[in-house]
Short mmCIF file of C-alpha atoms (C1' of nucleotides) in Angstrom, two decimals:
data_model
loop_
_atom_site.label_atom_id
_atom_site.label_comp_id
_atom_site.label_asym_id
_atom_site.label_seq_id
_atom_site.Cartn_x
_atom_site.Cartn_y
_atom_site.Cartn_z
CA MET A 236 -16.51 150.80 -20.02
CA PHE A 237 -17.85 153.74 -18.03
CA SER A 238 -20.99 154.07 -16.02
CA ILE A 239 -23.25 156.98 -16.87
CA GLY A 240 -21.92 158.88 -13.87
CA ARG A 241 -18.32 158.60 -15.05
CA LEU A 242 -19.33 159.69 -18.51
CA SER A 243 -21.11 162.61 -16.96
CA ARG A 244 -18.06 163.67 -14.97
CA ALA A 245 -15.80 163.22 -17.97
CA THR A 246 -17.89 165.46 -20.20
CA GLY A 247 -19.64 167.83 -17.85
CA VAL A 248 -23.01 166.71 -19.22
CA LYS A 249 -25.50 165.88 -16.49
CA VAL A 250 -26.74 162.33 -16.09
CA PRO A 251 -30.41 162.99 -16.94
CA THR A 252 -29.26 164.98 -19.95
CA ILE A 253 -27.28 162.01 -21.26
CA ARG A 254 -30.36 159.84 -20.95
CA TYR A 255 -32.33 162.55 -22.69
CA TYR A 256 -29.84 162.57 -25.57
CA GLU A 257 -30.28 158.84 -25.88
CA GLU A 258 -34.03 159.15 -26.06
CA ALA A 259 -33.68 161.97 -28.55
CA GLY A 260 -31.59 159.72 -30.80
CA LEU A 261 -28.32 161.64 -30.45
CA MET A 262 -26.57 159.00 -28.38
CA PRO A 263 -26.94 155.35 -29.38
CA PRO A 264 -28.44 152.99 -26.80
CA PRO A 265 -25.37 151.73 -24.94
CA GLU A 266 -24.61 148.25 -23.70
CA ARG A 267 -25.99 147.28 -20.33
CA SER A 268 -24.54 145.60 -17.27
CA ALA A 269 -26.04 142.35 -15.98
CA GLY A 270 -28.26 144.46 -13.74
CA GLY A 271 -29.40 146.72 -16.56
CA GLN A 272 -27.19 149.77 -16.01
CA ARG A 273 -25.72 151.66 -18.96
CA ARG A 274 -22.11 150.91 -19.89
CA TYR A 275 -20.36 153.26 -22.27
CA ALA A 276 -17.35 152.79 -24.53
CA ARG A 277 -14.72 155.23 -25.70
CA ALA A 278 -16.64 156.11 -28.87
CA ASP A 279 -19.58 157.22 -26.75
CA LEU A 280 -17.33 159.57 -24.84
CA ASP A 281 -16.12 161.15 -28.08
CA ARG A 282 -19.65 161.45 -29.37
CA LEU A 283 -20.87 163.11 -26.22
CA HIS A 284 -17.94 165.52 -26.32
CA PHE A 285 -18.98 166.41 -29.84
CA ILE A 286 -22.55 167.05 -28.74
CA ALA A 287 -21.51 169.05 -25.69
CA HIS A 288 -19.22 171.17 -27.80
CA GLY A 289 -21.93 171.87 -30.35
CA ARG A 290 -24.39 172.76 -27.61
CA GLY A 291 -21.79 175.05 -26.07
CA LEU A 292 -21.63 176.84 -29.39
CA GLY A 293 -25.39 177.24 -29.30
CA LEU A 294 -26.27 174.72 -32.00
CA SER A 295 -29.69 173.13 -31.76
CA LEU A 296 -29.93 169.40 -31.12
CA ASP A 297 -31.34 169.12 -34.61
CA ALA A 298 -28.29 170.76 -36.13
CA ILE A 299 -26.04 168.52 -34.06
CA ARG A 300 -27.97 165.43 -35.11
CA HIS A 301 -27.39 166.45 -38.69
CA LEU A 302 -23.69 167.06 -38.13
CA LEU A 303 -23.34 163.69 -36.43
CA GLU A 304 -24.85 161.97 -39.45
CA LEU A 305 -22.41 163.78 -41.71
CA SER A 306 -19.59 162.82 -39.42
CA ASP A 307 -20.70 159.19 -39.38
CA LYS A 308 -20.63 158.85 -43.12
CA GLY A 309 -17.76 161.27 -43.82
CA ARG A 310 -17.28 162.51 -47.40
CA ASP A 311 -18.69 165.80 -48.48
CA CYS A 312 -18.66 168.52 -45.89
CA THR A 313 -20.66 171.14 -47.76
CA ASP A 314 -23.68 170.50 -45.59
CA ALA A 315 -21.66 170.88 -42.42
CA HIS A 316 -20.41 174.24 -43.55
CA GLN A 317 -23.89 175.30 -44.47
CA ILE A 318 -25.14 174.46 -41.00
CA ALA A 319 -22.30 176.45 -39.49
CA ALA A 320 -22.90 179.38 -41.82
CA GLN A 321 -26.59 179.38 -41.03
CA HIS A 322 -25.88 179.36 -37.33
CA LEU A 323 -23.35 182.12 -37.73
CA SER A 324 -25.86 184.35 -39.44
CA ASP A 325 -28.42 183.54 -36.73
CA ILE A 326 -25.90 184.60 -34.13
CA ARG A 327 -25.16 187.83 -35.94
CA ALA A 328 -28.83 188.63 -36.26
CA ARG A 329 -29.33 187.98 -32.57
CA ILE A 330 -26.41 190.21 -31.66
CA ALA A 331 -27.81 193.01 -33.79
CA ARG A 332 -31.24 192.66 -32.21
CA LEU A 333 -29.86 192.61 -28.69
CA GLN A 334 -27.83 195.71 -29.40
CA ARG A 335 -30.95 197.53 -30.53
CA LEU A 336 -32.71 196.44 -27.34
CA GLU A 337 -29.77 197.59 -25.28
CA THR A 338 -29.93 201.07 -26.75
CA GLU A 339 -33.67 201.27 -26.35
CA LEU A 340 -33.65 200.11 -22.75
CA GLU A 341 -30.93 202.57 -21.84
CA ARG A 342 -33.02 205.32 -23.34
CA LEU A 343 -36.17 204.24 -21.49
CA ALA A 344 -34.40 204.09 -18.16
CA GLU A 345 -33.04 207.59 -18.66
CA ALA A 346 -36.50 208.92 -19.49
CA CYS A 347 -37.38 208.84 -15.81
CA ASP A 348 -36.19 211.52 -13.44
CA HIS A 349 -37.20 209.63 -10.29
CA ALA A 350 -39.17 212.59 -8.97
CA PRO A 351 -40.94 211.43 -5.80
CA GLY A 352 -44.67 211.23 -6.35
CA ALA A 353 -44.40 211.72 -10.11
CA PRO A 354 -45.30 208.82 -12.40
CA CYS A 355 -42.35 206.70 -13.48
CA GLY A 356 -41.10 207.71 -16.92
CA LEU A 357 -39.90 204.20 -17.55
CA ILE A 358 -43.31 202.67 -16.96
CA GLU A 359 -45.01 205.41 -18.95
CA ALA A 360 -42.69 204.78 -21.85
CA LEU A 361 -43.43 201.07 -21.73
CA GLY A 362 -47.10 201.87 -22.16
CA ASP A 363 -46.47 203.93 -25.24
CA HIS A 364 -44.49 202.33 -27.98
CA GLY A 365 -44.95 205.47 -30.08
CA GLN A 366 -42.16 207.06 -28.07
CA CYS A 367 -39.68 204.49 -29.31
CA LEU A 368 -37.08 205.29 -31.88
CA GLY A 369 -36.44 201.92 -33.45
CA GLU A 370 -38.44 198.74 -33.79
CA HIS A 371 -38.33 195.71 -31.60
CA MET B 10 -65.88 197.31 -26.54
CA PHE B 11 -63.71 195.24 -28.85
CA SER B 12 -63.82 191.59 -29.67
CA ILE B 13 -60.63 189.62 -29.14
CA GLY B 14 -59.96 189.74 -32.86
CA ARG B 15 -60.10 193.52 -32.97
CA LEU B 16 -57.84 193.73 -29.95
CA SER B 17 -55.46 191.38 -31.69
CA ARG B 18 -55.38 193.49 -34.83
CA ALA B 19 -54.96 196.68 -32.83
CA THR B 20 -51.94 195.39 -30.92
CA GLY B 21 -50.37 192.80 -33.19
CA VAL B 22 -50.73 190.18 -30.46
CA LYS B 23 -52.25 186.95 -31.73
CA VAL B 24 -55.63 185.83 -30.44
CA PRO B 25 -54.45 182.65 -28.67
CA THR B 26 -51.65 184.66 -27.09
CA ILE B 27 -54.15 187.11 -25.62
CA ARG B 28 -56.07 184.22 -24.10
CA TYR B 29 -52.80 182.84 -22.82
CA TYR B 30 -51.98 186.17 -21.15
CA GLU B 31 -55.36 186.05 -19.47
CA GLU B 32 -54.73 182.58 -18.14
CA ALA B 33 -51.27 183.64 -17.02
CA GLY B 34 -52.79 186.49 -15.00
CA LEU B 35 -51.34 189.32 -17.07
CA MET B 36 -54.63 190.37 -18.58
CA PRO B 37 -57.70 190.56 -16.34
CA PRO B 38 -60.69 188.38 -17.30
CA PRO B 39 -62.73 190.67 -19.54
CA GLU B 40 -66.47 191.13 -19.72
CA ARG B 41 -68.40 188.72 -21.88
CA SER B 42 -71.11 189.11 -24.48
CA ALA B 43 -74.46 187.38 -23.98
CA GLY B 44 -73.07 184.44 -25.91
CA GLY B 45 -69.91 184.25 -23.84
CA GLN B 46 -67.40 185.97 -26.11
CA ARG B 47 -64.76 188.29 -24.67
CA ARG B 48 -65.41 192.03 -24.81
CA TYR B 49 -62.54 194.39 -24.10
CA ALA B 50 -62.45 198.01 -23.00
CA ARG B 51 -59.94 200.76 -23.70
CA ALA B 52 -57.91 200.00 -20.56
CA ASP B 53 -57.36 196.45 -21.80
CA LEU B 54 -55.96 197.79 -25.04
CA ASP B 55 -53.48 199.95 -23.15
CA ARG B 56 -52.49 197.09 -20.91
CA LEU B 57 -51.90 194.77 -23.83
CA HIS B 58 -49.82 197.43 -25.56
CA PHE B 59 -47.72 197.62 -22.44
CA ILE B 60 -47.23 193.86 -22.38
CA ALA B 61 -46.45 193.68 -26.08
CA HIS B 62 -43.92 196.44 -25.74
CA GLY B 63 -42.21 194.75 -22.81
CA ARG B 64 -42.12 191.45 -24.69
CA GLY B 65 -40.68 193.24 -27.70
CA LEU B 66 -37.88 194.43 -25.45
CA GLY B 67 -37.27 190.87 -24.38
CA LEU B 68 -38.67 191.11 -20.86
CA SER B 69 -40.02 187.90 -19.35
CA LEU B 70 -43.72 187.65 -18.55
CA ASP B 71 -42.70 187.56 -14.92
CA ALA B 72 -40.86 190.85 -15.19
CA ILE B 73 -43.82 192.36 -17.02
CA ARG B 74 -46.23 191.09 -14.40
CA HIS B 75 -44.11 192.81 -11.79
CA LEU B 76 -43.98 196.06 -13.76
CA LEU B 77 -47.75 195.97 -14.22
CA GLU B 78 -48.24 195.69 -10.47
CA LEU B 79 -45.95 198.66 -9.94
CA SER B 80 -47.82 200.55 -12.58
CA ASP B 81 -51.18 199.70 -11.00
CA LYS B 82 -50.21 201.08 -7.63
CA GLY B 83 -47.90 203.85 -8.81
CA ARG B 84 -45.56 205.46 -6.25
CA ASP B 85 -41.99 204.37 -5.97
CA CYS B 86 -40.31 203.34 -9.18
CA THR B 87 -37.07 201.96 -7.75
CA ASP B 88 -38.20 198.41 -8.41
CA ALA B 89 -39.06 199.20 -12.00
CA HIS B 90 -35.61 200.59 -12.58
CA GLN B 91 -34.06 197.59 -10.96
CA ILE B 92 -35.95 195.26 -13.28
CA ALA B 93 -34.78 197.29 -16.25
CA ALA B 94 -31.20 197.37 -15.01
CA GLN B 95 -31.20 193.63 -14.45
CA HIS B 96 -32.54 193.03 -17.92
CA LEU B 97 -29.97 195.38 -19.38
CA SER B 98 -27.14 193.49 -17.78
CA ASP B 99 -28.65 190.20 -19.00
CA ILE B 100 -28.71 191.61 -22.50
CA ARG B 101 -25.11 192.75 -22.28
CA ALA B 102 -24.00 189.37 -21.02
CA ARG B 103 -25.82 187.67 -23.87
CA ILE B 104 -24.25 189.97 -26.41
CA ALA B 105 -20.80 189.24 -25.03
CA ARG B 106 -21.42 185.50 -25.13
CA LEU B 107 -22.78 185.58 -28.66
CA GLN B 108 -19.77 187.56 -29.79
CA ARG B 109 -17.45 184.91 -28.37
CA LEU B 110 -19.45 182.23 -30.19
CA GLU B 111 -19.27 184.22 -33.39
CA THR B 112 -15.49 184.40 -33.24
CA GLU B 113 -15.18 180.73 -32.38
CA LEU B 114 -17.51 179.59 -35.14
CA GLU B 115 -15.69 181.68 -37.72
CA ARG B 116 -12.45 180.07 -36.63
CA LEU B 117 -13.88 176.56 -36.82
CA ALA B 118 -15.29 177.09 -40.28
CA GLU B 119 -11.93 178.34 -41.52
CA ALA B 120 -10.17 175.30 -40.06
CA CYS B 121 -11.44 173.22 -42.95
CA ASP B 122 -9.80 173.39 -46.36
CA HIS B 123 -12.59 171.48 -48.11
CA ALA B 124 -10.09 169.05 -49.65
CA PRO B 125 -12.12 166.36 -51.44
CA GLY B 126 -11.89 163.06 -49.60
CA ALA B 127 -10.18 164.57 -46.57
CA PRO B 128 -12.07 164.65 -43.27
CA CYS B 129 -13.90 167.89 -42.59
CA GLY B 130 -11.86 170.19 -40.35
CA LEU B 131 -15.03 171.72 -39.00
CA ILE B 132 -16.42 168.39 -37.84
CA GLU B 133 -13.05 167.34 -36.46
CA ALA B 134 -12.81 170.55 -34.50
CA LEU B 135 -16.29 170.01 -33.08
CA GLY B 136 -15.14 166.68 -31.72
CA ASP B 137 -12.18 168.19 -29.96
CA HIS B 138 -12.86 171.09 -27.68
CA GLY B 139 -9.17 171.19 -26.77
CA GLN B 140 -8.57 173.02 -30.04
CA CYS B 141 -10.71 175.91 -28.91
CA LEU B 142 -9.24 179.17 -27.81
CA GLY B 143 -11.89 180.50 -25.47
CA GLU B 144 -14.62 178.90 -23.43
CA HIS B 145 -18.22 178.48 -24.36
"C1'" DC C 192 -22.66 140.76 3.94
"C1'" DT C 193 -23.96 145.23 4.64
"C1'" DT C 194 -24.25 149.87 3.57
"C1'" DG C 195 -25.17 153.77 0.85
"C1'" DA C 196 -24.09 155.96 -3.38
"C1'" DA C 197 -25.29 155.45 -7.93
"C1'" DC C 198 -28.36 153.84 -11.01
"C1'" DC C 199 -33.07 152.55 -13.15
"C1'" DT C 200 -37.90 154.02 -15.27
"C1'" DC C 201 -41.65 156.96 -15.41
"C1'" DT C 202 -44.22 161.17 -14.99
"C1'" DA C 203 -44.68 165.96 -14.83
"C1'" DG C 204 -43.01 170.75 -15.00
"C1'" DT C 205 -40.48 174.82 -17.17
"C1'" DG C 206 -41.51 179.43 -20.59
"C1'" DA C 207 -44.10 181.39 -23.91
"C1'" DC C 208 -46.48 180.27 -26.80
"C1'" DT C 209 -48.65 177.42 -31.21
"C1'" DA C 210 -51.76 174.07 -33.46
"C1'" DG C 211 -55.76 171.57 -33.89
"C1'" DA C 212 -60.46 169.55 -32.93
"C1'" DG C 213 -65.07 170.21 -32.46
"C1'" DA C 214 -68.64 173.18 -31.02
"C1'" DT C 215 -70.93 177.74 -30.63
"C1'" DC C 216 -71.73 182.69 -31.70
"C1'" DC C 217 -72.24 186.93 -34.33
"C1'" DT C 218 -73.22 189.70 -38.18
"C1'" DA C 219 -74.25 190.73 -42.83
"C1'" DT C 220 -76.98 189.63 -46.59
"C1'" DC C 221 -81.17 187.89 -48.75
"C1'" DG D 143 -86.73 185.66 -40.32
"C1'" DA D 144 -83.43 182.46 -42.35
"C1'" DT D 145 -78.89 181.37 -43.61
"C1'" DA D 146 -73.99 181.42 -44.52
"C1'" DG D 147 -69.53 181.73 -43.06
"C1'" DG D 148 -66.13 184.05 -40.42
"C1'" DA D 149 -65.03 184.69 -35.60
"C1'" DT D 150 -65.05 182.93 -31.32
"C1'" DC D 151 -65.30 179.40 -27.56
"C1'" DT D 152 -62.93 175.50 -24.60
"C1'" DC D 153 -59.82 171.85 -24.27
"C1'" DT D 154 -55.86 169.07 -25.23
"C1'" DA D 155 -51.41 168.36 -26.81
"C1'" DG D 156 -47.05 169.76 -28.90
"C1'" DT D 157 -42.70 172.69 -29.12
"C1'" DC D 158 -37.30 172.81 -27.15
"C1'" DA D 159 -33.90 171.21 -24.15
"C1'" DC D 160 -33.83 169.99 -20.40
"C1'" DT D 161 -34.87 169.54 -14.87
"C1'" DA D 162 -37.09 167.58 -10.72
"C1'" DG D 163 -39.07 164.08 -8.21
"C1'" DA D 164 -40.99 159.49 -6.80
"C1'" DG D 165 -40.20 154.98 -5.89
"C1'" DG D 166 -37.48 151.10 -6.71
"C1'" DT D 167 -32.94 148.35 -7.97
"C1'" DT D 168 -27.89 147.61 -8.55
"C1'" DC D 169 -23.15 148.10 -7.69
"C1'" DA D 170 -18.75 148.49 -5.27
"C1'" DA D 171 -16.20 149.36 -1.12
"C1'" DG D 172 -15.27 147.92 3.42
#
DNA sequence: CTTGAACCTCTAGTGACTAGAGATCCTATC
DNA sequence: GATAGGATCTCTAGTCACTAGAGGTTCAAG
């Protein structure tokens, strides 16, 4: 039986965040001490590790909730793989978009020659999307 | 003089978003018609283009606000370049992180052999961060 | 038994919008 | 001039995943 603080230290998840996960239905309401404080069991630790790991991978709480359900009632893991595949393609799309932005920003920054008194090429370019090569 | 709807169509920024930008201090309060509707001038169109472009590049409203101030009172563009440089390094860090997540997720998905009845390797791996190679 | 760290609940704030209710305005047509 | 209906107005509340703070209670060590 851990207190919420011990659980927090064991998982690296902050105390208010654990309470938030409970309210959000990801963590089950734990037992309470005589005075009303939360008391967690081993299974809660594992569950919170699972959540923390998923969050670390960038999964939404919704996706994690879904995965937890699948985990709870075992069996078919097609859905789990679909969630992972969906997330993977999200990640790839985000990488591609960020790389386009990177290129564009580099170009904008170079458009300015820093001449004293002259208008800033970077700011000018921001005002005129027509100068851009790609979309964003 | 455009209505908010025309401004919206001209820039691709949705009507409620324009009002939000006004409230957030990015767009100045425009003139009003006799009946109290917003009426925009050419300068507003340019300003909104600037904002939309910055947002498209992933800049925060705060960064854009700052750039607008610099643009308003011209002169030195060191600050503008610093904002851009900061954003660029943010973008690069995010790309690097997403690439680590991509690798890790691919690995997790492959850890499962989909054997019917067997526990899902993907879900197991999510429960045990110790199996991971990198950090996330 | 006392101290003080840890815990409790509740509310509100973050960023950048989005959605909806209910009322008013503007413009084109008759 | 009347009317229809699309556009606009303000205001509130919701999104996501937390974070911060107030004000009060409980627990564990000494």
